[in-house]
Amino acid sequence: MSSEESPKNSGRAAAPVQPEKTSREPSSTRSGSAHPERSSRGASGGSGVEGPLEGSVEVGADAAPALIALEEIRRTYHVGGEEVRALDGVSVAVGRGEWVAIVGQSGSGKSTLMNIVGCLDTPTSGRYRLNGTDVRGLSDDELADLRNKEIGFVFQTFQLLPRSTALANVELPLVYRGVPRRQRRELAEEALVRVGLEQRMHHRPNELSGGQRQRVAVARALVGRPALLLADEPTGNLDTATGEEIIGLFTELHEAGNTIVLVTHEPKLAARCPRAVRLSDGKVVADGPGVEVASLQLPRAVGT
Amino acid sequence: MTALFDNIALALSTLRSNPLRSLLTLLGIVIGAATVVAMMSLTEGLRKKVTDDLSFLGAGAFQVQKYPAIGINLDWAKYRKRKDLTVEQGEALREHCPHVARVSIEAWAGPEKVTALGRSTQPNISVAGATSEFEQVNGYAVADGRFLSEADTELARRVAVIGADVADLLFPQGGAVGERIRIRNASFTVIGTLERAGSVLGLASKDTLVVLPMSAFALVFGKKHSVNLAVQAATPEDVRYAEDEVVAQLRRLRRVPDGEENDFEIFSNDSLTTTFNNLAATVAAATFGVCLLALLVGGIGVMNIMLVSVVERTREIGIRKALGARRRRVLTQFVIEAIVLSLLGGVIGVLLGALVAVGAREVYQVPASVPLWAVLLALFSASGCGLVFGIYPAVRASRLDPVEAMRAE
Ligand SMILES: Nc1ncnc2c1ncn2[C@@H]1O[C@H](COP(=O)(O)OP(=O)(O)OP(=O)(O)O)[C@@H](O)[C@H]1O
Ligand SMILES: [Mg+2]
């Protein structure tokens, strides 16, 4: 499959994907411009692996209020009389334009956190302000609009409509935004071209490989040009080359000023993110530059 | 607008993904709509035909008789006790009612079997004892020969005028005039045949009759008969006055005390049509009741399938909500789906009902025509049904929590 994909990939790399943005060299910016910024901030905090509160205070001290401000978020599930604390007092702040990786072992609460950040779920206790507004005060419909217009979500399990084509799936957020038919078709096609699926637009999810489905999910998250992109393991099913393409896309978005929160199991990927937050048993155990958070926990992750 | 089209397109695609189940679900609605259309078409057809057929009395004519012509739940004992209408009363009407032009005095017997030259009719022939006025007042016309004359009556001639069906059966080669026919062992010479007159509502043929002079009729069937009086006003506009005069005259002759109801029935084409229309309306109302029941059953079917659909598509709903579908949007999606489903059932039902109506027209000679309002009524009721029964499942869908819904299998 990768051999089949490679010519397309090279073709895609040649064409600028976002014409309105000044295209910088993706490889150079990833470690060049974004990373030093985070490193300097990490350095001022001290060791680089910090307590969560410290990190959030730091971002809160910036001139603009944080885009995502989580304070003491708890999310408990009750399963058969037993209490499961999926999130146990998480406080994280993410500034506008940041790119944050969330890492942690399976079951540590990453997806739960993403759902709350994505306004899909509400915390059992604690406060979540998105762009300064407490989401607790928002109605069901206001949350729906927020998800539709401001947030792009790549779900861990893709969550594609099984009976709809890739194109129809990608169109979906635009449908609920009220974009006219023709325009949303064009935008959806554009998004699918961006993830390298121009040959598979009219296929249904069950006619696509796992990696292709994942790319459809990414295209759907990108199509509405959301300010905040949440991706729960967006490269989990992809080979290195395709995964790299997706990360390239994210880099472009990041450079365009979008905020990205990305869950990943791959230490290499986390290391490339300007900032990473590590969860363990529903708690933030590390928050700092991606390289440091990823490398610090690497031995333990291998050990278990 | 885009949203509406999107929802309809979505509804159609879900129907297509499960056609058999959708069809089975729709059975109740199909039956309901089909019944509405078929029954309304039939009654509407009958209503149209009735106006023609019940005009068996000539223009400006009305009928007086001892028993009512049509009706339901009649108390026959009451009518049997009435005094007979007599030939003398009929003659008195001729004399004393200025707006009356003609009175056809008729005695009826039958059904009888009529034979001629080794051929025989079914025993379904009505025999009338009549006078020369019969032809005109009842709107018949002579095809061959002549009608009864006054002389025929006065001389009690053994002659007969026969209806078109009788002529065809007994004299298939034609040439009935001058031949002899037998009724109850009495022999009559055919002096005329009548033009075909059709039937009343395709049921009672007006061509299976034999008309004898009143006097000859009495020889065969006896004199003890209440006669019918078919009265024709001088002009159609005079009918009302003629009716008043006839009623007054008969009450006097039959000594009906003031304040008591007539002891005879009087009706015209119009009043018959009205009576029939009332009857038809009752039937239509009863039918509509049955249809509502079918629609209710159909509606419950729709609700059931929509509930199943919501459960099956929990994940889909979760995804839609996660991507920004508002509650109302999910609600309308499912309501529209229920309406489209029901409307489809309605359309199938209308086609089926129209087919039944056309079939009835071919087989039973009922002039069924599918009225537009019946089609609209059927479609409207069907979609109304979808709306009413689709709301609850749709509300359930719209209230789903996105995270939980997306977790569903
Ligand atoms: N709906 C639920 N009901 C009960 N428990 C739940 C529910 N959702 C999550 N949990 C529990 O919450 C904890 C965190 O789950 P979560 O899905 O956030 O983990 P994760 O970090 O995303 O793991 P993975 O890397 O495997 O995706 C787990 O222990 C899980 O069992
Ligand atoms: Mg997860």
CSV table of C-alpha atoms and ligand atoms in Angstrom, one decimal, chain A residues 77 79 84 86 105-112 156 233 265, chain B residues 407, ligand 1:
chain,number,residue,atom,x,y,z
A,77,TYR,CA,-17.7,6.8,36.3
A,79,VAL,CA,-19.4,0.9,37.2
A,84,VAL,CA,-13.7,4.8,38.5
A,86,ALA,CA,-10.9,8.6,34.9
A,105,GLN,CA,-0.5,4.7,29.5
A,106,SER,CA,-3.7,3.1,28.3
A,107,GLY,CA,-6.5,3.9,30.6
A,108,SER,CA,-4.8,6.9,32.1
A,109,GLY,CA,-7.7,9.2,31.1
A,110,LYS,CA,-6.4,10.7,27.8
A,111,SER,CA,-9.6,10.2,25.8
A,112,THR,CA,-11.7,11.3,28.8
A,156,GLN,CA,-9.5,7.5,18.5
A,233,GLU,CA,-4.1,9.2,18.2
A,265,HIS,CA,1.5,6.7,22.2
B,407,ARG,CA,-19.5,4.2,22.5
C,1,LIG,N1,-18.1,5.2,29.9
C,1,LIG,C1,-17.3,4.8,30.8
C,1,LIG,N2,-17.7,4.0,31.8
C,1,LIG,C2,-16.9,3.6,32.8
C,1,LIG,N3,-15.6,3.8,32.8
C,1,LIG,C3,-15.0,4.5,31.8
C,1,LIG,C4,-15.8,5.0,30.8
C,1,LIG,N4,-15.0,5.7,29.9
C,1,LIG,C5,-13.8,5.5,30.4
C,1,LIG,N5,-13.8,4.8,31.5
C,1,LIG,C6,-12.6,4.5,32.3
C,1,LIG,O1,-11.9,5.7,32.5
C,1,LIG,C7,-10.5,5.4,32.4
C,1,LIG,C8,-9.9,6.3,31.4
C,1,LIG,O2,-10.3,5.9,30.1
C,1,LIG,P1,-9.8,6.6,28.8
C,1,LIG,O3,-10.6,6.1,27.6
C,1,LIG,O4,-9.8,8.1,29.0
C,1,LIG,O5,-8.3,6.1,28.7
C,1,LIG,P2,-7.2,6.4,27.6
C,1,LIG,O6,-6.1,7.1,28.3
C,1,LIG,O7,-7.8,7.1,26.5
C,1,LIG,O8,-6.7,5.0,27.2
C,1,LIG,P3,-6.3,4.5,25.7
C,1,LIG,O9,-4.9,4.9,25.5
C,1,LIG,O10,-6.3,3.0,25.8
C,1,LIG,O11,-7.2,5.0,24.7
C,1,LIG,C9,-10.4,3.9,32.1
C,1,LIG,O12,-10.0,3.2,33.2
C,1,LIG,C10,-11.7,3.5,31.6
C,1,LIG,O13,-12.0,2.2,32.1
